[in-house]
XYZ file of C-alpha atoms in Angstrom:
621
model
C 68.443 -55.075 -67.585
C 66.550 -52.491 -69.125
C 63.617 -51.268 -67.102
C 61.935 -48.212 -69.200
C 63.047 -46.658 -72.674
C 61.519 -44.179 -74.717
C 62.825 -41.187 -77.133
C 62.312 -37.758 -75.917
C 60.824 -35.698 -78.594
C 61.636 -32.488 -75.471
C 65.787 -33.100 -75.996
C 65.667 -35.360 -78.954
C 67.368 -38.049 -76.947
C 66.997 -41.237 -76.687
C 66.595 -42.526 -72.714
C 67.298 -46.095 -71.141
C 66.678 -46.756 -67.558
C 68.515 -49.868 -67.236
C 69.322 -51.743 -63.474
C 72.552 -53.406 -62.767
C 73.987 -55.488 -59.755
C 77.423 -56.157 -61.270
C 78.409 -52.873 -62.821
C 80.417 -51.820 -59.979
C 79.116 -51.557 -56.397
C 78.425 -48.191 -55.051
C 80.003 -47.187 -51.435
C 76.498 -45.417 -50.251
C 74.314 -45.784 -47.781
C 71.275 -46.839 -49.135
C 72.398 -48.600 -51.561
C 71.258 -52.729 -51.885
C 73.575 -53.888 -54.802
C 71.035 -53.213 -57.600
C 71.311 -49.495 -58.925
C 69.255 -47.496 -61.197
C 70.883 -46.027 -64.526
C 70.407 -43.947 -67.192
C 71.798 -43.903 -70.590
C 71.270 -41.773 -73.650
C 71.278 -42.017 -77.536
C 71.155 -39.751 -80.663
C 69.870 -42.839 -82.169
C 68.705 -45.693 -79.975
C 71.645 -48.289 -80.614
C 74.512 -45.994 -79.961
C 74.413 -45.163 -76.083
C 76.282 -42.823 -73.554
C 76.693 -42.519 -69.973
C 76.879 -39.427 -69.314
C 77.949 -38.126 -65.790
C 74.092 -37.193 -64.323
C 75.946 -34.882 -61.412
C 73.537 -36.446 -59.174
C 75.868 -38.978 -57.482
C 79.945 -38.785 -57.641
C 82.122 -41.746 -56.990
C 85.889 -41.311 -56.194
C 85.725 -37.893 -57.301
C 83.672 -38.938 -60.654
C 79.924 -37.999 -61.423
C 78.070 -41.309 -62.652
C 74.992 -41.826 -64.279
C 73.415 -43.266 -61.278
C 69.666 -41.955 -60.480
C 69.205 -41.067 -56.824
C 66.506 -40.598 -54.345
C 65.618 -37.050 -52.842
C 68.169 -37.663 -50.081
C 70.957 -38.638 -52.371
C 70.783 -42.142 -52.073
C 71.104 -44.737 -55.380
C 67.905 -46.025 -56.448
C 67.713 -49.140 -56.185
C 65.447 -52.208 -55.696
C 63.641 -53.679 -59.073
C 61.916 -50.785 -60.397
C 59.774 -50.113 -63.605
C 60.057 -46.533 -65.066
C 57.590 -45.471 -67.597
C 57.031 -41.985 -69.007
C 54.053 -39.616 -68.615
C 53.714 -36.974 -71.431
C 50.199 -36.144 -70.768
C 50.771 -35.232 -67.125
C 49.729 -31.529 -66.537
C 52.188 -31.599 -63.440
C 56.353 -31.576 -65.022
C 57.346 -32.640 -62.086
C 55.513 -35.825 -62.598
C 56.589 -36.177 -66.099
C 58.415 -39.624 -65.428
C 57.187 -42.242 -62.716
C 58.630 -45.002 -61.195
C 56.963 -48.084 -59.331
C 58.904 -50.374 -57.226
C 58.686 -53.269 -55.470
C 59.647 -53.865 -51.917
C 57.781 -55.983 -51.098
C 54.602 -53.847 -51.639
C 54.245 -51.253 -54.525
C 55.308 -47.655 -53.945
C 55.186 -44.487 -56.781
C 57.877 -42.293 -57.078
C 57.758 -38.987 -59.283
C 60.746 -37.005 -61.213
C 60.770 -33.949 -63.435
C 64.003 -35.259 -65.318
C 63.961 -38.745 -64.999
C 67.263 -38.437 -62.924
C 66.094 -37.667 -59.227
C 63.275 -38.694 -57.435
C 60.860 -38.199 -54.715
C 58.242 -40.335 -53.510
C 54.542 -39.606 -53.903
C 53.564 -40.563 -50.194
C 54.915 -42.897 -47.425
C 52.584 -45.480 -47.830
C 52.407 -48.129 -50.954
C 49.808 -47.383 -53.395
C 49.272 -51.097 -53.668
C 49.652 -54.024 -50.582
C 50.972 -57.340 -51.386
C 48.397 -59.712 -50.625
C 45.744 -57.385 -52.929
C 43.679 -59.245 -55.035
C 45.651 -62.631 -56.643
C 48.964 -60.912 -55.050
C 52.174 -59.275 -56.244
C 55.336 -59.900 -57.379
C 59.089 -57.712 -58.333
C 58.365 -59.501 -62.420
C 56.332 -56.797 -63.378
C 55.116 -54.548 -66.109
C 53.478 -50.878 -66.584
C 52.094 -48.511 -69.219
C 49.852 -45.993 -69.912
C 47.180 -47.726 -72.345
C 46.024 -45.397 -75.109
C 42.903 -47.449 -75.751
C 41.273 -47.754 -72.220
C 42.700 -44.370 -70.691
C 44.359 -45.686 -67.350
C 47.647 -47.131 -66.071
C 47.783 -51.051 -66.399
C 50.338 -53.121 -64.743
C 50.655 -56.997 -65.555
C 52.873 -58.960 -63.079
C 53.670 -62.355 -62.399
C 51.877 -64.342 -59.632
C 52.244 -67.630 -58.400
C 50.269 -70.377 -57.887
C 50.218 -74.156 -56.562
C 52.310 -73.503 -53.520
C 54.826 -71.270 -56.055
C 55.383 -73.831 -58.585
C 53.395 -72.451 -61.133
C 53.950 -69.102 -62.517
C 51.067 -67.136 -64.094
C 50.181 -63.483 -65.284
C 47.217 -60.700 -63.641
C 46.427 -57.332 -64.108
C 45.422 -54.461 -62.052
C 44.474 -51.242 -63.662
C 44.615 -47.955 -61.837
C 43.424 -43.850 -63.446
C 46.395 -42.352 -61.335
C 48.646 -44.913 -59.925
C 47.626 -43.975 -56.908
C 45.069 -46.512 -56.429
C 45.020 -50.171 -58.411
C 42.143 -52.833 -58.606
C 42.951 -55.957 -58.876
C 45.347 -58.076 -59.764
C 43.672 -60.350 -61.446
C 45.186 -63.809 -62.819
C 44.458 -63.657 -67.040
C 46.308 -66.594 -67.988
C 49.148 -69.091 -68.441
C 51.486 -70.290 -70.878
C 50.607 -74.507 -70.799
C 49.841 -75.970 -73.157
C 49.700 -72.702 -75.464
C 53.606 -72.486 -75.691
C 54.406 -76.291 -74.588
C 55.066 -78.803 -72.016
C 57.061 -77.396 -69.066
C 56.527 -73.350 -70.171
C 55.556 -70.628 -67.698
C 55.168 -67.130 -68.107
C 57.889 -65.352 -66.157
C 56.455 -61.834 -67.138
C 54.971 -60.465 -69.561
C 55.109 -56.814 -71.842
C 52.610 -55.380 -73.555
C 52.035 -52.431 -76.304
C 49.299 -51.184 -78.591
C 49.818 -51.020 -82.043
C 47.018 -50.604 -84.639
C 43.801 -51.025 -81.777
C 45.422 -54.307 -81.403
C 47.069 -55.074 -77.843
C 50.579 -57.289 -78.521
C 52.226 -59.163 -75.531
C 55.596 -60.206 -75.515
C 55.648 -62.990 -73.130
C 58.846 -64.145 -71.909
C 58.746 -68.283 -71.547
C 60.601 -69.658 -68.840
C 61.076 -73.889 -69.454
C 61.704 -75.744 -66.618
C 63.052 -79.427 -67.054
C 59.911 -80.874 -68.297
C 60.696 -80.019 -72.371
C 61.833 -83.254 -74.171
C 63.640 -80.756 -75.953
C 67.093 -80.456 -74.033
C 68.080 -77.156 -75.613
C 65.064 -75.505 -74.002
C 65.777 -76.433 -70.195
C 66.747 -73.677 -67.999
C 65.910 -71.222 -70.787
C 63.745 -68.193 -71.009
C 62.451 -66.906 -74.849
C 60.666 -64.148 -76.026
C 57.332 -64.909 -77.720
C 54.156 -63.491 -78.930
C 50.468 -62.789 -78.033
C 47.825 -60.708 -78.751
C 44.553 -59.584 -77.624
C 41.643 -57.396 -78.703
C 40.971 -55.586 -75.065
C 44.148 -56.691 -73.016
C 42.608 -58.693 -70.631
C 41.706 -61.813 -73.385
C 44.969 -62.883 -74.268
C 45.605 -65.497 -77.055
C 49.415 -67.143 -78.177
C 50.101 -66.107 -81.549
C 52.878 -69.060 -83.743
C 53.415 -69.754 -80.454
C 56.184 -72.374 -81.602
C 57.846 -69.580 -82.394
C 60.359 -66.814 -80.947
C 59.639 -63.496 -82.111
C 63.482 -62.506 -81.673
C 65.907 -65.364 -82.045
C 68.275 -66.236 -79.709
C 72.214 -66.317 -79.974
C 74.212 -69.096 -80.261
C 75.264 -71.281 -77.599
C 78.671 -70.787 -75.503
C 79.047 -67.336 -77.902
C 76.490 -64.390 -78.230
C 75.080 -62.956 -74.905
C 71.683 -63.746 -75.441
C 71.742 -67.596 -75.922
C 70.483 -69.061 -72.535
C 67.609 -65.730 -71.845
C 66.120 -63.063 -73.232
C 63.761 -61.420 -70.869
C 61.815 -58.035 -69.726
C 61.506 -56.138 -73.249
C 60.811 -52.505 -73.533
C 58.673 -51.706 -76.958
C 59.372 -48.570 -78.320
C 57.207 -47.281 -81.426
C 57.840 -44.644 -83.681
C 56.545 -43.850 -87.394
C 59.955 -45.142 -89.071
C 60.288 -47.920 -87.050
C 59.284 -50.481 -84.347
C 61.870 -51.849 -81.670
C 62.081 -54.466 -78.487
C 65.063 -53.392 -76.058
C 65.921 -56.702 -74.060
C 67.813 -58.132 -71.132
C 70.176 -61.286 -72.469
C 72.308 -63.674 -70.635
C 74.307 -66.418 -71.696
C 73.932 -68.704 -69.079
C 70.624 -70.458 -67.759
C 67.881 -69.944 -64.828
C 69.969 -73.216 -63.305
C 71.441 -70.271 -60.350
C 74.683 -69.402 -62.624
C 75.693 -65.835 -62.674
C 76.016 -65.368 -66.402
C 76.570 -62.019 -67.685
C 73.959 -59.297 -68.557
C 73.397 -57.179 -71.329
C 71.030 -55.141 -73.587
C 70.096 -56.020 -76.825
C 67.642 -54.638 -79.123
C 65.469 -55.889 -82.307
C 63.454 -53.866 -84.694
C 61.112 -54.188 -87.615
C 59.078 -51.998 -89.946
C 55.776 -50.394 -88.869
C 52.984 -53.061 -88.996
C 55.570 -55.748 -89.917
C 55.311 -57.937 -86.979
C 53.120 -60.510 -88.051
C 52.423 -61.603 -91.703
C 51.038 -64.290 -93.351
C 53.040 -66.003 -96.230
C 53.241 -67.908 -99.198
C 56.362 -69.893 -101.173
C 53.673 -70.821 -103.428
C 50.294 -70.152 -104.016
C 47.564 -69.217 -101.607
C 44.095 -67.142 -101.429
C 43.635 -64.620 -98.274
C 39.949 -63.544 -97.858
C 39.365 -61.342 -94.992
C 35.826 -60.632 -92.807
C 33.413 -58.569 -93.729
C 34.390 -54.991 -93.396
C 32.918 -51.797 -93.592
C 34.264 -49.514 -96.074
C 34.266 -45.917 -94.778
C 37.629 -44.682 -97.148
C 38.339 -44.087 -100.772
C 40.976 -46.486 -101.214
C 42.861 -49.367 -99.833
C 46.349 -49.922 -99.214
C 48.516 -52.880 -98.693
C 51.632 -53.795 -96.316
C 53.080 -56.402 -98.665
C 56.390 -57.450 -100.484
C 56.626 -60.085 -102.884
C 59.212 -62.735 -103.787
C 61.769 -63.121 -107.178
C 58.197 -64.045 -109.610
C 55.983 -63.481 -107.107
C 52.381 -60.822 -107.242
C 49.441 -60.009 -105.322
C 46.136 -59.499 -107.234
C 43.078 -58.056 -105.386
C 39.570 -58.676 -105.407
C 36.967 -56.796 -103.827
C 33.457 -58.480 -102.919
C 30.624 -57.539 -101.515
C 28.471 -58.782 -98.300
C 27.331 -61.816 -100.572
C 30.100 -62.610 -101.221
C 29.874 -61.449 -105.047
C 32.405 -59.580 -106.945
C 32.274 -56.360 -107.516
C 31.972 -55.218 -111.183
C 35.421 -54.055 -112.138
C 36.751 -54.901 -108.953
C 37.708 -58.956 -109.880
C 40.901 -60.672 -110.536
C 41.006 -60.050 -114.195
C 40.678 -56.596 -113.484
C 43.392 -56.090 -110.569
C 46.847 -54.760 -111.639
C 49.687 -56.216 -109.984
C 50.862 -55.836 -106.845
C 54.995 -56.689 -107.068
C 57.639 -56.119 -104.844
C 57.753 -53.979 -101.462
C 55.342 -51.824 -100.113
C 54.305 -50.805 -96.441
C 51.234 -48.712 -97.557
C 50.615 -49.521 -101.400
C 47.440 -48.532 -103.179
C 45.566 -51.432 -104.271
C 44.046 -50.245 -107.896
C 41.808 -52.221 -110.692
C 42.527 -51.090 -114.186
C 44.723 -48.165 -112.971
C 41.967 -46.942 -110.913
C 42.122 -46.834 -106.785
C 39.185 -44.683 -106.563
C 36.483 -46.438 -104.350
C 33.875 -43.546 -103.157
C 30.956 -45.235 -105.052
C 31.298 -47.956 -102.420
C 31.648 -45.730 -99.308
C 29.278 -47.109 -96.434
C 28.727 -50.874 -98.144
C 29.757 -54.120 -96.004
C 32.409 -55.481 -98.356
C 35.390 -58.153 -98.236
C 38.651 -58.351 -99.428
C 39.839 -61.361 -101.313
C 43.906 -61.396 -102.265
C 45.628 -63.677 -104.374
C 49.455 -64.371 -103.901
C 52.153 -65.988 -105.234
C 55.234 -66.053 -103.893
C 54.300 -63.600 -101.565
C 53.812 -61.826 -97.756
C 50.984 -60.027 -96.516
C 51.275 -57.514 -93.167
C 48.414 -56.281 -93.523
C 45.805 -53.159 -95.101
C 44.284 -50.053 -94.208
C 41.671 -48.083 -95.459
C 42.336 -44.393 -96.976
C 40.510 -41.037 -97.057
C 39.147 -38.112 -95.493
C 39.948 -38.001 -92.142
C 35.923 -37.374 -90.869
C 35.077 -40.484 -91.912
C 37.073 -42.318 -89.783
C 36.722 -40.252 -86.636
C 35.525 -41.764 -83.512
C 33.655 -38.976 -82.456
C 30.693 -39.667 -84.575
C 28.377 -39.796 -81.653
C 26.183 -36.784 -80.884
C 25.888 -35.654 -77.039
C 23.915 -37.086 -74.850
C 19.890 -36.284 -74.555
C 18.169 -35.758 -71.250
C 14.724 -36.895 -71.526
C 13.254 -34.701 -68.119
C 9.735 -35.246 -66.983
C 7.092 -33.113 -68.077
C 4.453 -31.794 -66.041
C 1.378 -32.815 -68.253
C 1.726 -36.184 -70.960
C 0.779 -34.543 -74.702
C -2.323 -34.944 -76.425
C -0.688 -37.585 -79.882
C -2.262 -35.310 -82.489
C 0.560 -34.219 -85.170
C 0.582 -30.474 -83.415
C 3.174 -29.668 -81.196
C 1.066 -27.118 -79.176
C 1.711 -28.675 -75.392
C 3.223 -27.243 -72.934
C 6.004 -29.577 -72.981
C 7.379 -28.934 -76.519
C 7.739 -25.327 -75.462
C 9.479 -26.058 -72.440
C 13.139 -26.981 -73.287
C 14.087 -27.473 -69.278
C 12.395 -30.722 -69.353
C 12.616 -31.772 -73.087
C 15.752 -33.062 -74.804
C 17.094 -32.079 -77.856
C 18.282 -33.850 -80.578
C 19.335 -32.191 -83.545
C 22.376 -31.569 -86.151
C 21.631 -34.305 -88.179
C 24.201 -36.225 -90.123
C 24.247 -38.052 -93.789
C 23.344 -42.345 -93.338
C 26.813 -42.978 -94.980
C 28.840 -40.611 -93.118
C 29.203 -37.431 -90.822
C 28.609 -34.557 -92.680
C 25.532 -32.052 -92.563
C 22.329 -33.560 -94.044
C 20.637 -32.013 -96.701
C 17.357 -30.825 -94.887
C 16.999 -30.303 -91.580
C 15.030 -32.718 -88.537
C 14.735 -32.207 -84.722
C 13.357 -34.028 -82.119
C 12.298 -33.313 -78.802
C 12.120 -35.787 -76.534
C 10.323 -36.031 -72.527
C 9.186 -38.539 -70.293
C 6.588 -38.910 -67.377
C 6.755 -42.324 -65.348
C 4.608 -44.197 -67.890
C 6.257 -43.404 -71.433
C 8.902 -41.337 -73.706
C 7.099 -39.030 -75.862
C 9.393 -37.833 -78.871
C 7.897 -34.627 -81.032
C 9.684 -34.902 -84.580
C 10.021 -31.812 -86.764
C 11.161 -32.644 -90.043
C 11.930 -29.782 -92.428
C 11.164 -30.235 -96.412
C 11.415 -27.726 -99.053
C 9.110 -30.008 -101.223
C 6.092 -30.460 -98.428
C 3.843 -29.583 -100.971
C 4.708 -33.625 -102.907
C 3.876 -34.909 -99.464
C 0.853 -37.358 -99.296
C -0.718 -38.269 -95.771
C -1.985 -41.474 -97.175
C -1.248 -44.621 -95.599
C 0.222 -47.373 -97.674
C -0.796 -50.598 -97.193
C 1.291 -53.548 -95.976
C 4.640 -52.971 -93.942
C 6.183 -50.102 -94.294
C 8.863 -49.711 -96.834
C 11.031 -46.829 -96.044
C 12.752 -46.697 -99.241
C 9.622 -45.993 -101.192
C 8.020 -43.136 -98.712
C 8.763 -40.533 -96.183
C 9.657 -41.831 -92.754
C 10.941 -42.086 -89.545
C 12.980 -44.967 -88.106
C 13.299 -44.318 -84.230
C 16.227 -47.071 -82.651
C 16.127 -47.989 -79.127
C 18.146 -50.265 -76.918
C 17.252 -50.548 -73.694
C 19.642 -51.996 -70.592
C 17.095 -55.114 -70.696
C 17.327 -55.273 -74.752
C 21.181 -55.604 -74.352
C 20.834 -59.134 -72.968
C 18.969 -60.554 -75.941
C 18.113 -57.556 -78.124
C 20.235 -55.192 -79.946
C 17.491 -52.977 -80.178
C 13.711 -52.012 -80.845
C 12.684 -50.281 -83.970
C 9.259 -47.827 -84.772
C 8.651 -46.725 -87.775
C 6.396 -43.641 -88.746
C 5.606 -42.504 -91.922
C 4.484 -39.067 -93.052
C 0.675 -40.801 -93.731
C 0.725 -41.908 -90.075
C 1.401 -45.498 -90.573
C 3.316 -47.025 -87.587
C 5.382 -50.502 -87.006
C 6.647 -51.818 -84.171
C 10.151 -54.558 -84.511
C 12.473 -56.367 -82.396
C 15.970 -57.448 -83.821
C 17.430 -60.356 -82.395
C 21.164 -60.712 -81.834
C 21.247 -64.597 -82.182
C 19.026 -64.471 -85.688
C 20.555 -60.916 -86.540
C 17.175 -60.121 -88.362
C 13.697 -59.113 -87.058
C 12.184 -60.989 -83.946
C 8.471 -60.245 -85.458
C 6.095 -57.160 -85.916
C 4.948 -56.758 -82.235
C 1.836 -55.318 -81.642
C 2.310 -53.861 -78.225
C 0.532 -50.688 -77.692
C 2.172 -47.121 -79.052
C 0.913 -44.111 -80.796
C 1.540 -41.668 -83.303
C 0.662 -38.740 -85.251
C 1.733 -37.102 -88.191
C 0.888 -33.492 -89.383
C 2.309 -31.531 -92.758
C 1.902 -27.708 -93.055
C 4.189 -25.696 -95.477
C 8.269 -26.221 -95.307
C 7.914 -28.892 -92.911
C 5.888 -32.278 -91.428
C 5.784 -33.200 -87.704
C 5.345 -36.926 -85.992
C 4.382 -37.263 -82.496
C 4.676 -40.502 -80.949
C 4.429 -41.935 -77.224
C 5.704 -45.347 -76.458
C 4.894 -46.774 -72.956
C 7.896 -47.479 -71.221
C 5.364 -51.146 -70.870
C 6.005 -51.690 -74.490
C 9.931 -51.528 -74.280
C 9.193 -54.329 -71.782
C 11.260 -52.417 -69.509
C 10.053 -50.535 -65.863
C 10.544 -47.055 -66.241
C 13.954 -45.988 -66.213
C 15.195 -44.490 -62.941
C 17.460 -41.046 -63.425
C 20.501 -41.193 -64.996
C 19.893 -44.492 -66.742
C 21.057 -44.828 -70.620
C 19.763 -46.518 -73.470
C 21.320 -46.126 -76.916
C 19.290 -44.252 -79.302
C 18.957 -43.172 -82.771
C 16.613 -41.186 -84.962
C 16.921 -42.061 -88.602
C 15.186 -39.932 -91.559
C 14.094 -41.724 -94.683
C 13.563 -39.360 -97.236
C 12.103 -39.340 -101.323
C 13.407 -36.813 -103.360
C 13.158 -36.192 -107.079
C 16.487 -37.753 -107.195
C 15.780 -40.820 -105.304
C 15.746 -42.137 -101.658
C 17.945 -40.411 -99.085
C 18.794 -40.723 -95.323
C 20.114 -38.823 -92.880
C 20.395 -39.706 -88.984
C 21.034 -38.363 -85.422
C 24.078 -40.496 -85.586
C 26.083 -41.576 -88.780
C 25.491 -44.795 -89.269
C 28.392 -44.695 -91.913
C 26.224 -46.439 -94.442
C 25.838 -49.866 -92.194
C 22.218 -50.973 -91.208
C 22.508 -53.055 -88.394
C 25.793 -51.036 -86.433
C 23.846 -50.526 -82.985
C 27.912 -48.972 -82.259
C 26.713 -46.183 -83.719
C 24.642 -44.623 -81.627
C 23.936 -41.540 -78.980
C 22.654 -41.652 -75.564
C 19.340 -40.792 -74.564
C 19.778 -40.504 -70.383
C 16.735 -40.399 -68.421
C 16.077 -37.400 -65.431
């Protein structure tokens, strides 16, 4: 069965580690009847096994992997490959199972050493282990993750856990995540499970052992391959679990009929592929033969929602940071796709509705959507929108948003801000004269400010300072302006509307906002008016104008004006932070201009209002 495959980009060879008990039995000490192989493909379906020269047999070199000492390897093994690993001789690990969990290293995937005598995980750790396992390197969370099978109810139920380790070396967990009943029907287990990243989305491919509880006789004794999916891969949720996600063969004549287990996901730009172990005989305690077989689909083709009629698709509310969208689609013989695009309301967007939408027909994997010839969508950059598709005949995989690459980067936050303590609080008079403004040891800078609607420069220039002592955070504002001299310190009356007068917006969440807060809002404008709001995550609007004591002070002199404000730590209903605690900050600029309102922040907030996802950290000293 196949037990790690990847393509090597190094040789431009394809590589499956496959184990097999029946190939032929090997004469050597050491050996245990189950031997590790390798095989290798120009193109992933043709394979070769090549002699390895690292273990001869009657005179022959076979492509059996060895330990250090010359010695098969043996035992059930997972293999998994290691790119990133500054250490070449580490390039391809190895965990296997007997009965505890031990790492093994190899430069070329042929022989290997151990990393240390003793396992890197005990059985009897956490919800225990088990030789049904799985491991990769997750992209998303940045550490090694193995799910394995674990029994339960004196080892009649099976079930699946996770432990997650930074260098194999040393795992939490495991930790049970779920089970198959009643997702994928009476008498279903989860034998193992595989797992994969595609698209931020985590995709398990479960294989479903039945037992003799199905009413279904055809699915007794079997094992299938379905699907799951899961947003952090811990939360996992059955996806059509009815059903498989690669069809079995038929009965008495393909390889695969009775069960397809342990699948290896390989991803590349071209295409997507499942390498699996097939037998044509049942879990009953037969000895059916063994083989490989392998499955593939397009890129972002694995789940789709269809139509043989008519049907209406109208997706959440996004936000639109490209300049386009693009469909995964195909149509069927008088089938189309027509697009409308709404915003938050739920309104259409002028030019943007049915009547307008040109025709989407026949096969696309990444198909600009257009409206009168027209994809173009930068007006609309930074708006909450939806996406509402019509279809006839038709199969949607999925879209994507398109356009310059900074606006979908995920390094939009700033770096971190150290708020030190000062040795004397400022006087809150609109001059920056103190002692503490001067001293940049102890004061925090936040600066390079970025456009509301996305990450580039802002127009004019604003930096704050920011300190502490153990009663408040005082911020000092500097907020450059070409035009001071149109500047007014007069206070308006009323709340504060930012879109009508120079202002700031300063965004706090504390650790004690997180639990029922997503943050705390001040405003100052350049008159000196101040406001004070809550936002509620259950009402996701403001929890009131609190009137909790704060101060500030605004000063203008030529090419720039200045705020000063002091909140008491009191007033974020918080105790003052202790060092090296974290709040999420940001420091948005609401600016008039002779062309009209403009923004710019600490942090993009990519043209969103509410995205408290967006933000930097201020960390206390």
């Amino acid at each position: 069965m196949p037990v790690g495959v990847c393509f090597d980009p190094l040789s431009g060879d394809w590589k499956l580690w496959y184990a097999s008990t029946r190939e032929r039995r090997i004469p050597v000490p050491g050996s245990r009847g189950s031997t590790l192989h390798l095989a290798v493909s120009r193109d992933g379906i043709h394979w070769e096994k090549p002699g390895l020269g690292a273990l001869n047999l009657q005179g022959q070199s076979t492509n059996v992997c060895v330990w250090e000492d010359g010695t098969p390897v043996g035992e059930a093994v997972t293999v998994l490959v290691d790119p990133d690993d500054p250490d070449p001789t580490r390039r391809y690990k190895l965990i296997r199972y007997v009965p505890n969990y031990y790492l093994a290293y190899s430069a070329d995937g042929i022989r290997w050493r151990s990393a240390q005598t003793d396992p890197v995980w005990c059985n009897g750790a956490g919800d225990g282990l088990e030789e049904t396992n799985f491991f990769f390197k997750d992209p998303l969370a940045g550490k090694f993750r193995g799910y394995m099978r674990v029994w339960r109810r004196h080892q009649t139920i099976r079930k699946i856990a996770l432990g997650e380790s930074d260098d194999m070396r040393r795992w939490t967990g495991p930790t049970i995540l779920w089970e198959a009943a009643p997702h994928y029907g009476t008498g279903s287990q989860i034998y193992g499970m595989s797992v994969c990243v595609d698209a931020g989305i985590y995709w398990g491919f479960p294989w479903i052992f039945f037992t003799d509880e199905p009413l279904d006789e055809s699915l007794r004794q079997t094992m299938r391959l379905r699907l799951a999916w899961s947003p952090d891969g811990r939360q996992w949720n059955a996806l059509a679990p009815e059903q498989d996600i690669v069809s079995p063969g038929c009965r008495g004549r393909d390889f695969d009929w009775g069960m397809m287990f342990r699948p290896e996901m390989v991803l590349t730009p071209n295409e997507n592929r499942i390498y699996y172990c097939g037998c044509n005989g049942l879990h009953d305690g037969s000895t059916p033969l063994r083989a490989v077989g392998m499955a593939h689909w397009q890129p972002g083709r694995l789940v789709g929602l269809k139509t043989d009629d008519e049907g209406i698709l109208l997706t959440r509310r996004f936000l639109l940071r490209g300049e386009m969208l693009r469909l995964n689609a195909r149509t069927g013989p008088g089938g189309v796709i027509r697009a409308e695009l709404l915003d938050d309301n739920g309104h259409i967007i002028k030019g943007h509705g049915r009547a307008d939408s040109d025709p989407f027909i026949g096969d696309g994997l990444d198909q600009r959507l257009t409206w009168r010839g027209e994809s173009g969508l930068r007006h609309y950059t930074g708006r909450t929108v939806m996406l509402r598709l019509y279809l006839v005949q038709a199969e949607v995989f999925g879209f994507r948003q398109d356009g310059r690459k900074e606006a979908f980067s995920t390094e939009r936050a700033a770096p971190p801000v150290q708020a030190g303590y000062c040795r004397k609080a400022p006087q809150i008079d609109g001059v920056l004269n103190e002692e503490c403004w001067q001293d940049f040891t102890h004061s925090g800078v936040a600066a390079d400010f970025v456009c509301f609607n996305c990450p580039e420069p802002a127009p004019v220039k604003t930096r704050a300072l920011l300190t502490r002592d153990q009663d408040a955070l005082y911020l000092a504002i500097e907020c450059a302006e070409p035009l001071s001299d149109r500047l007014t310190m007069t206070r308006s009356p009323g709340p504060v509307n930012y879109n009508r007068e120079d202002c700031l917006e300063l965004r706090f969440t504390t650790p004690a906002d997180r639990e029922g807060f997503y943050c705390q809002q001040f405003f100052v404008t350049v008159g000196g008016a101040m406001e004070h709001n809550r936002f509620s995550k259950e009402a996701g609007g403001l929890g009131g104008n609190i009137k909790d004591p704060w101060q500030a002070a605004t000063g203008v002199v030529p090419g720039h004006w200045v705020a000063e404000v002091a909140i008491p730590f009191a007033t974020f209903k918080t105790p003052s932070p202790a060092a090296g605690e974290r709040w999420q900050m940001n420091i948005i600029r609401h600016r008039l201009t002779p062309e009209g309102y403009e923004a710019s922040c600490w942090v993009s907030q990519l043209g969103s209002v509410h995205r408290t996802d967006l933000t930097g950290d201020l960390v206390f000293a």
